[in-house]
mmCIF file of C-alpha atoms in Angstrom:
data_model
loop_
_atom_site.group_PDB
_atom_site.id
_atom_site.type_symbol
_atom_site.label_atom_id
_atom_site.label_comp_id
_atom_site.label_asym_id
_atom_site.label_seq_id
_atom_site.Cartn_x
_atom_site.Cartn_y
_atom_site.Cartn_z
ATOM 1 C CA ASP A 1 13.525 6.531 1.223
ATOM 2 C CA ALA A 2 15.198 3.141 0.588
ATOM 3 C CA LYS A 3 13.996 2.258 -2.933
ATOM 4 C CA THR A 4 13.125 -1.270 -4.761
ATOM 5 C CA THR A 5 13.368 -1.979 -8.494
ATOM 6 C CA GLN A 6 11.383 -4.495 -10.119
ATOM 7 C CA PRO A 7 10.882 -5.635 -13.504
ATOM 8 C CA ASN A 8 7.669 -3.826 -15.174
ATOM 9 C CA SER A 9 6.093 -6.882 -16.336
ATOM 10 C CA MET A 10 6.276 -11.026 -16.256
ATOM 11 C CA GLU A 11 4.438 -13.415 -17.661
ATOM 12 C CA SER A 12 3.514 -17.103 -16.342
ATOM 13 C CA ASN A 13 1.706 -20.061 -17.631
ATOM 14 C CA GLU A 14 -1.126 -21.402 -15.071
ATOM 15 C CA GLU A 15 0.044 -23.977 -12.436
ATOM 16 C CA GLU A 16 3.873 -23.199 -12.993
ATOM 17 C CA PRO A 17 6.009 -21.630 -10.513
ATOM 18 C CA VAL A 18 6.612 -17.868 -10.824
ATOM 19 C CA HIS A 19 9.892 -15.892 -9.348
ATOM 20 C CA LEU A 20 9.089 -12.339 -8.824
ATOM 21 C CA PRO A 21 12.601 -10.614 -8.207
ATOM 22 C CA CYS A 22 13.160 -7.212 -6.511
ATOM 23 C CA ASN A 23 16.842 -5.283 -5.934
ATOM 24 C CA HIS A 24 17.074 -3.263 -2.908
ATOM 25 C CA SER A 25 20.841 -2.549 -2.725
ATOM 26 C CA THR A 26 20.336 0.602 -0.525
ATOM 27 C CA ILE A 27 18.550 -1.734 1.946
ATOM 28 C CA SER A 28 19.297 -1.006 5.611
ATOM 29 C CA GLY A 29 19.918 -3.092 8.649
ATOM 30 C CA THR A 30 16.348 -2.705 10.142
ATOM 31 C CA ASP A 31 14.416 -2.499 6.926
ATOM 32 C CA TYR A 32 11.955 -5.522 6.510
ATOM 33 C CA ILE A 33 11.328 -6.535 3.029
ATOM 34 C CA HIS A 34 7.448 -6.694 2.626
ATOM 35 C CA TRP A 35 5.538 -7.544 -0.745
ATOM 36 C CA TYR A 36 2.103 -6.821 -1.501
ATOM 37 C CA ARG A 37 -0.352 -7.367 -4.331
ATOM 38 C CA GLN A 38 -3.026 -5.568 -6.100
ATOM 39 C CA LEU A 39 -5.832 -6.933 -7.897
ATOM 40 C CA PRO A 40 -7.621 -4.178 -10.410
ATOM 41 C CA SER A 41 -9.992 -1.704 -8.356
ATOM 42 C CA GLN A 42 -8.860 -3.316 -5.154
ATOM 43 C CA GLY A 43 -6.630 -1.841 -2.587
ATOM 44 C CA PRO A 44 -3.117 -3.556 -2.241
ATOM 45 C CA GLU A 45 -3.365 -7.188 -0.297
ATOM 46 C CA TYR A 46 -0.269 -8.222 2.006
ATOM 47 C CA VAL A 47 1.448 -11.596 0.552
ATOM 48 C CA ILE A 48 4.369 -11.897 2.924
ATOM 49 C CA HIS A 49 7.536 -10.143 4.802
ATOM 50 C CA GLY A 50 10.683 -11.336 6.140
ATOM 51 C CA LEU A 51 14.028 -9.636 7.318
ATOM 52 C CA THR A 52 17.070 -11.993 6.697
ATOM 53 C CA SER A 53 15.606 -15.517 6.798
ATOM 54 C CA ASN A 54 13.476 -17.215 4.093
ATOM 55 C CA VAL A 55 9.990 -17.370 4.755
ATOM 56 C CA ASN A 56 6.859 -19.498 3.988
ATOM 57 C CA ASN A 57 3.203 -18.950 4.150
ATOM 58 C CA ARG A 58 -0.162 -20.188 2.391
ATOM 59 C CA MET A 59 0.063 -17.612 -0.251
ATOM 60 C CA ALA A 60 3.939 -17.800 -1.160
ATOM 61 C CA SER A 61 7.705 -17.961 -0.208
ATOM 62 C CA LEU A 62 10.144 -15.204 -0.010
ATOM 63 C CA ALA A 63 13.949 -15.950 -0.767
ATOM 64 C CA ILE A 64 16.300 -13.169 0.633
ATOM 65 C CA ALA A 65 19.530 -12.993 -0.407
ATOM 66 C CA GLU A 66 22.484 -12.973 2.051
ATOM 67 C CA ASP A 67 23.338 -9.802 1.931
ATOM 68 C CA ARG A 68 19.840 -8.662 1.696
ATOM 69 C CA LYS A 69 20.335 -6.425 -1.560
ATOM 70 C CA SER A 70 17.835 -8.430 -3.152
ATOM 71 C CA SER A 71 14.758 -10.768 -2.749
ATOM 72 C CA THR A 72 12.443 -13.071 -4.726
ATOM 73 C CA LEU A 73 9.045 -13.686 -4.211
ATOM 74 C CA ILE A 74 7.833 -17.189 -5.460
ATOM 75 C CA LEU A 75 4.270 -18.256 -6.379
ATOM 76 C CA HIS A 76 4.353 -22.136 -5.990
ATOM 77 C CA ARG A 77 1.706 -22.726 -8.960
ATOM 78 C CA ALA A 78 0.547 -19.681 -10.631
ATOM 79 C CA THR A 79 -3.074 -19.238 -10.939
ATOM 80 C CA LEU A 80 -5.488 -17.176 -12.938
ATOM 81 C CA ARG A 81 -6.406 -15.403 -9.685
ATOM 82 C CA ASP A 82 -2.751 -14.500 -9.026
ATOM 83 C CA ALA A 83 -2.619 -11.943 -12.145
ATOM 84 C CA ALA A 84 -1.984 -8.731 -10.051
ATOM 85 C CA VAL A 85 0.479 -6.135 -9.759
ATOM 86 C CA TYR A 86 3.139 -7.137 -7.335
ATOM 87 C CA TYR A 87 4.998 -4.722 -4.998
ATOM 88 C CA CYS A 88 8.254 -5.156 -3.324
ATOM 89 C CA ILE A 89 8.703 -2.223 -0.554
ATOM 90 C CA LEU A 90 11.044 -1.777 2.250
ATOM 91 C CA ARG A 91 9.469 -0.786 5.845
ATOM 92 C CA ASP A 92 11.506 1.010 8.175
ATOM 93 C CA ASP A 93 10.834 0.555 12.023
ATOM 94 C CA ALA A 94 8.668 3.649 11.883
ATOM 95 C CA GLY A 95 6.548 1.591 9.789
ATOM 96 C CA LYS A 96 6.384 3.909 6.619
ATOM 97 C CA SER A 97 6.685 2.381 3.202
ATOM 98 C CA THR A 98 7.433 3.490 -0.176
ATOM 99 C CA PHE A 99 5.916 1.672 -3.114
ATOM 100 C CA GLY A 100 7.495 1.763 -6.463
ATOM 101 C CA ASP A 101 5.533 0.793 -9.615
ATOM 102 C CA GLY A 102 5.589 -2.815 -9.214
ATOM 103 C CA THR A 103 5.644 -5.601 -11.334
ATOM 104 C CA THR A 104 2.536 -6.755 -13.411
ATOM 105 C CA LEU A 105 2.074 -10.311 -13.379
ATOM 106 C CA THR A 106 0.014 -11.924 -16.321
ATOM 107 C CA VAL A 107 -0.825 -15.600 -16.053
ATOM 108 C CA LYS A 108 -1.919 -17.617 -19.235
ATOM 109 C CA PRO A 109 -4.222 -20.587 -19.063
ATOM 110 C CA ASP B 1 -14.032 -8.191 11.782
ATOM 111 C CA THR B 2 -14.565 -6.788 8.138
ATOM 112 C CA GLY B 3 -11.274 -5.375 7.527
ATOM 113 C CA VAL B 4 -10.601 -1.588 6.677
ATOM 114 C CA SER B 5 -13.406 0.391 5.093
ATOM 115 C CA GLN B 6 -13.510 3.437 3.260
ATOM 116 C CA ASN B 7 -16.385 5.898 2.417
ATOM 117 C CA PRO B 8 -17.401 7.006 -0.014
ATOM 118 C CA ARG B 9 -16.245 4.550 -2.600
ATOM 119 C CA HIS B 10 -16.606 7.176 -5.754
ATOM 120 C CA LYS B 11 -16.501 10.960 -5.597
ATOM 121 C CA ILE B 12 -17.240 13.511 -8.366
ATOM 122 C CA THR B 13 -16.766 16.787 -7.508
ATOM 123 C CA LYS B 14 -16.237 20.092 -9.213
ATOM 124 C CA ARG B 15 -12.967 22.236 -9.316
ATOM 125 C CA GLY B 16 -12.729 24.188 -6.147
ATOM 126 C CA GLN B 17 -15.203 22.148 -3.897
ATOM 127 C CA ASN B 18 -14.323 20.777 -0.421
ATOM 128 C CA VAL B 19 -14.433 16.942 -0.158
ATOM 129 C CA THR B 20 -14.052 14.398 2.971
ATOM 130 C CA PHE B 21 -13.413 10.967 2.999
ATOM 131 C CA ARG B 22 -13.625 8.649 5.914
ATOM 132 C CA CYS B 23 -11.709 5.527 6.895
ATOM 133 C CA ASP B 24 -12.564 2.934 9.329
ATOM 134 C CA PRO B 25 -9.635 0.976 10.260
ATOM 135 C CA ILE B 26 -9.563 -2.669 11.836
ATOM 136 C CA SER B 27 -10.461 -2.173 15.451
ATOM 137 C CA GLU B 28 -7.059 -3.065 17.538
ATOM 138 C CA HIS B 29 -4.985 -1.195 14.935
ATOM 139 C CA ASN B 30 -3.191 1.435 16.508
ATOM 140 C CA ARG B 31 -1.769 2.982 13.102
ATOM 141 C CA LEU B 32 -3.679 4.361 10.155
ATOM 142 C CA TYR B 33 -1.850 5.349 6.821
ATOM 143 C CA TRP B 34 -3.234 7.705 3.904
ATOM 144 C CA TYR B 35 -1.541 6.837 0.315
ATOM 145 C CA ARG B 36 -2.658 8.608 -2.983
ATOM 146 C CA GLN B 37 -2.597 6.371 -6.034
ATOM 147 C CA THR B 38 -2.879 7.379 -9.776
ATOM 148 C CA LEU B 39 -3.316 5.274 -12.773
ATOM 149 C CA GLY B 40 -0.647 3.044 -13.247
ATOM 150 C CA GLN B 41 1.533 4.105 -10.577
ATOM 151 C CA GLY B 42 2.225 2.717 -7.172
ATOM 152 C CA PRO B 43 0.209 4.279 -3.930
ATOM 153 C CA GLU B 44 2.442 7.046 -2.832
ATOM 154 C CA PHE B 45 2.875 8.064 1.071
ATOM 155 C CA LEU B 46 0.674 10.887 2.376
ATOM 156 C CA THR B 47 0.622 10.722 6.298
ATOM 157 C CA TYR B 48 0.049 8.214 9.090
ATOM 158 C CA PHE B 49 -1.210 8.186 12.508
ATOM 159 C CA GLN B 50 -0.466 6.345 15.504
ATOM 160 C CA ASN B 51 -3.301 6.488 17.827
ATOM 161 C CA GLU B 52 -4.557 9.812 17.726
ATOM 162 C CA ALA B 53 -1.429 11.327 16.712
ATOM 163 C CA GLN B 54 -0.240 12.273 13.389
ATOM 164 C CA LEU B 55 3.344 11.215 12.957
ATOM 165 C CA GLU B 56 4.700 12.098 9.520
ATOM 166 C CA LYS B 57 3.114 13.819 6.552
ATOM 167 C CA SER B 58 4.690 13.648 2.901
ATOM 168 C CA ARG B 59 5.464 16.899 0.958
ATOM 169 C CA LEU B 60 3.054 15.610 -0.952
ATOM 170 C CA LEU B 61 0.418 16.712 1.554
ATOM 171 C CA SER B 62 -0.084 20.398 0.827
ATOM 172 C CA ASP B 63 -1.936 22.790 2.710
ATOM 173 C CA ARG B 64 -5.017 22.222 1.034
ATOM 174 C CA PHE B 65 -4.958 18.652 2.565
ATOM 175 C CA SER B 66 -5.577 17.986 6.471
ATOM 176 C CA ALA B 67 -6.257 14.551 7.881
ATOM 177 C CA GLU B 68 -7.527 14.143 11.419
ATOM 178 C CA ARG B 69 -7.838 10.768 13.543
ATOM 179 C CA PRO B 70 -9.720 11.692 16.678
ATOM 180 C CA LYS B 71 -9.908 9.532 19.384
ATOM 181 C CA GLY B 72 -7.536 7.228 17.467
ATOM 182 C CA SER B 73 -10.354 5.455 16.056
ATOM 183 C CA PHE B 74 -11.816 6.712 12.438
ATOM 184 C CA SER B 75 -9.793 8.995 10.087
ATOM 185 C CA THR B 76 -10.903 11.694 7.652
ATOM 186 C CA LEU B 77 -9.054 13.170 5.061
ATOM 187 C CA GLU B 78 -10.389 16.788 3.877
ATOM 188 C CA ILE B 79 -9.219 18.250 0.630
ATOM 189 C CA GLN B 80 -9.884 21.786 0.423
ATOM 190 C CA ARG B 81 -10.623 23.690 -3.102
ATOM 191 C CA THR B 82 -10.050 20.447 -4.803
ATOM 192 C CA GLU B 83 -7.891 20.814 -8.187
ATOM 193 C CA GLN B 84 -8.034 18.349 -11.381
ATOM 194 C CA GLY B 85 -4.599 17.068 -10.293
ATOM 195 C CA ASP B 86 -6.199 15.750 -6.838
ATOM 196 C CA SER B 87 -7.953 13.198 -9.257
ATOM 197 C CA ALA B 88 -6.760 9.744 -7.964
ATOM 198 C CA MET B 89 -7.637 6.694 -5.829
ATOM 199 C CA TYR B 90 -7.058 7.555 -2.129
ATOM 200 C CA LEU B 91 -6.302 4.467 0.082
ATOM 201 C CA CYS B 92 -6.340 4.049 3.924
ATOM 202 C CA ALA B 93 -4.163 1.535 5.616
ATOM 203 C CA SER B 94 -3.845 -0.047 9.197
ATOM 204 C CA SER B 95 -1.600 -2.025 10.818
ATOM 205 C CA VAL B 96 -0.196 -2.906 14.638
ATOM 206 C CA TYR B 97 2.657 -0.769 15.087
ATOM 207 C CA PHE B 98 4.963 -1.232 11.905
ATOM 208 C CA HIS B 99 3.430 -5.013 11.115
ATOM 209 C CA GLU B 100 1.874 -5.520 7.777
ATOM 210 C CA GLN B 101 -0.653 -3.008 6.619
ATOM 211 C CA TYR B 102 -4.217 -3.883 5.742
ATOM 212 C CA PHE B 103 -5.722 -1.571 2.887
ATOM 213 C CA GLY B 104 -9.132 -0.274 2.421
ATOM 214 C CA PRO B 105 -10.839 -0.140 -0.948
ATOM 215 C CA GLY B 106 -10.085 3.154 -1.674
ATOM 216 C CA THR B 107 -11.958 6.080 -2.370
ATOM 217 C CA ARG B 108 -11.926 7.385 -6.041
ATOM 218 C CA LEU B 109 -12.113 11.224 -6.648
ATOM 219 C CA THR B 110 -12.824 12.570 -10.115
ATOM 220 C CA VAL B 111 -12.549 16.571 -10.157
ATOM 221 C CA THR B 112 -14.201 17.988 -13.189
#
């Protein structure tokens, strides 16, 4: 299974942008890049996904490197409610996902 | 639609007992996934169904674990002869084919 590498933890100040990096050097041509986040005592929540082009939705933006070996999740203005564990995962065309240990984002007021 | 639901939310059992968890996916979703998550770790894939067919099982799914999805609707995950190492959060997710997954709140199992 293709793997992703993320920093264990990151900190941000409230209302500032946050860039969460992810490396996936073994990505295959048909793998989609998905991001989920998990708040304490809850199941993971879908954030955004993409294949090759940058993507925007109401929650975040996803910037994908041209060679697709890395991506960055961008939260434009972090709020205290964005404090969570963020997972970058690769989904193959069978839909199977392999989660790593994610990045714990701390947002300081 | 209220999303993916899981029951029970918490289960405490004694070692050696059998337990069964239920997952009700979002109604139009044809895929259903089971994951296990221990403290501080990301979810680990266990198995998934497309409609009623179980398409893949992880090596983590020992012969004490069995999952079913009769009629392609709800799913059950049974653990026989529970061990302390089975203590974890069991997460269910559903999706439309390989699109984004929607997770339930999980069932926390404690084996004493």
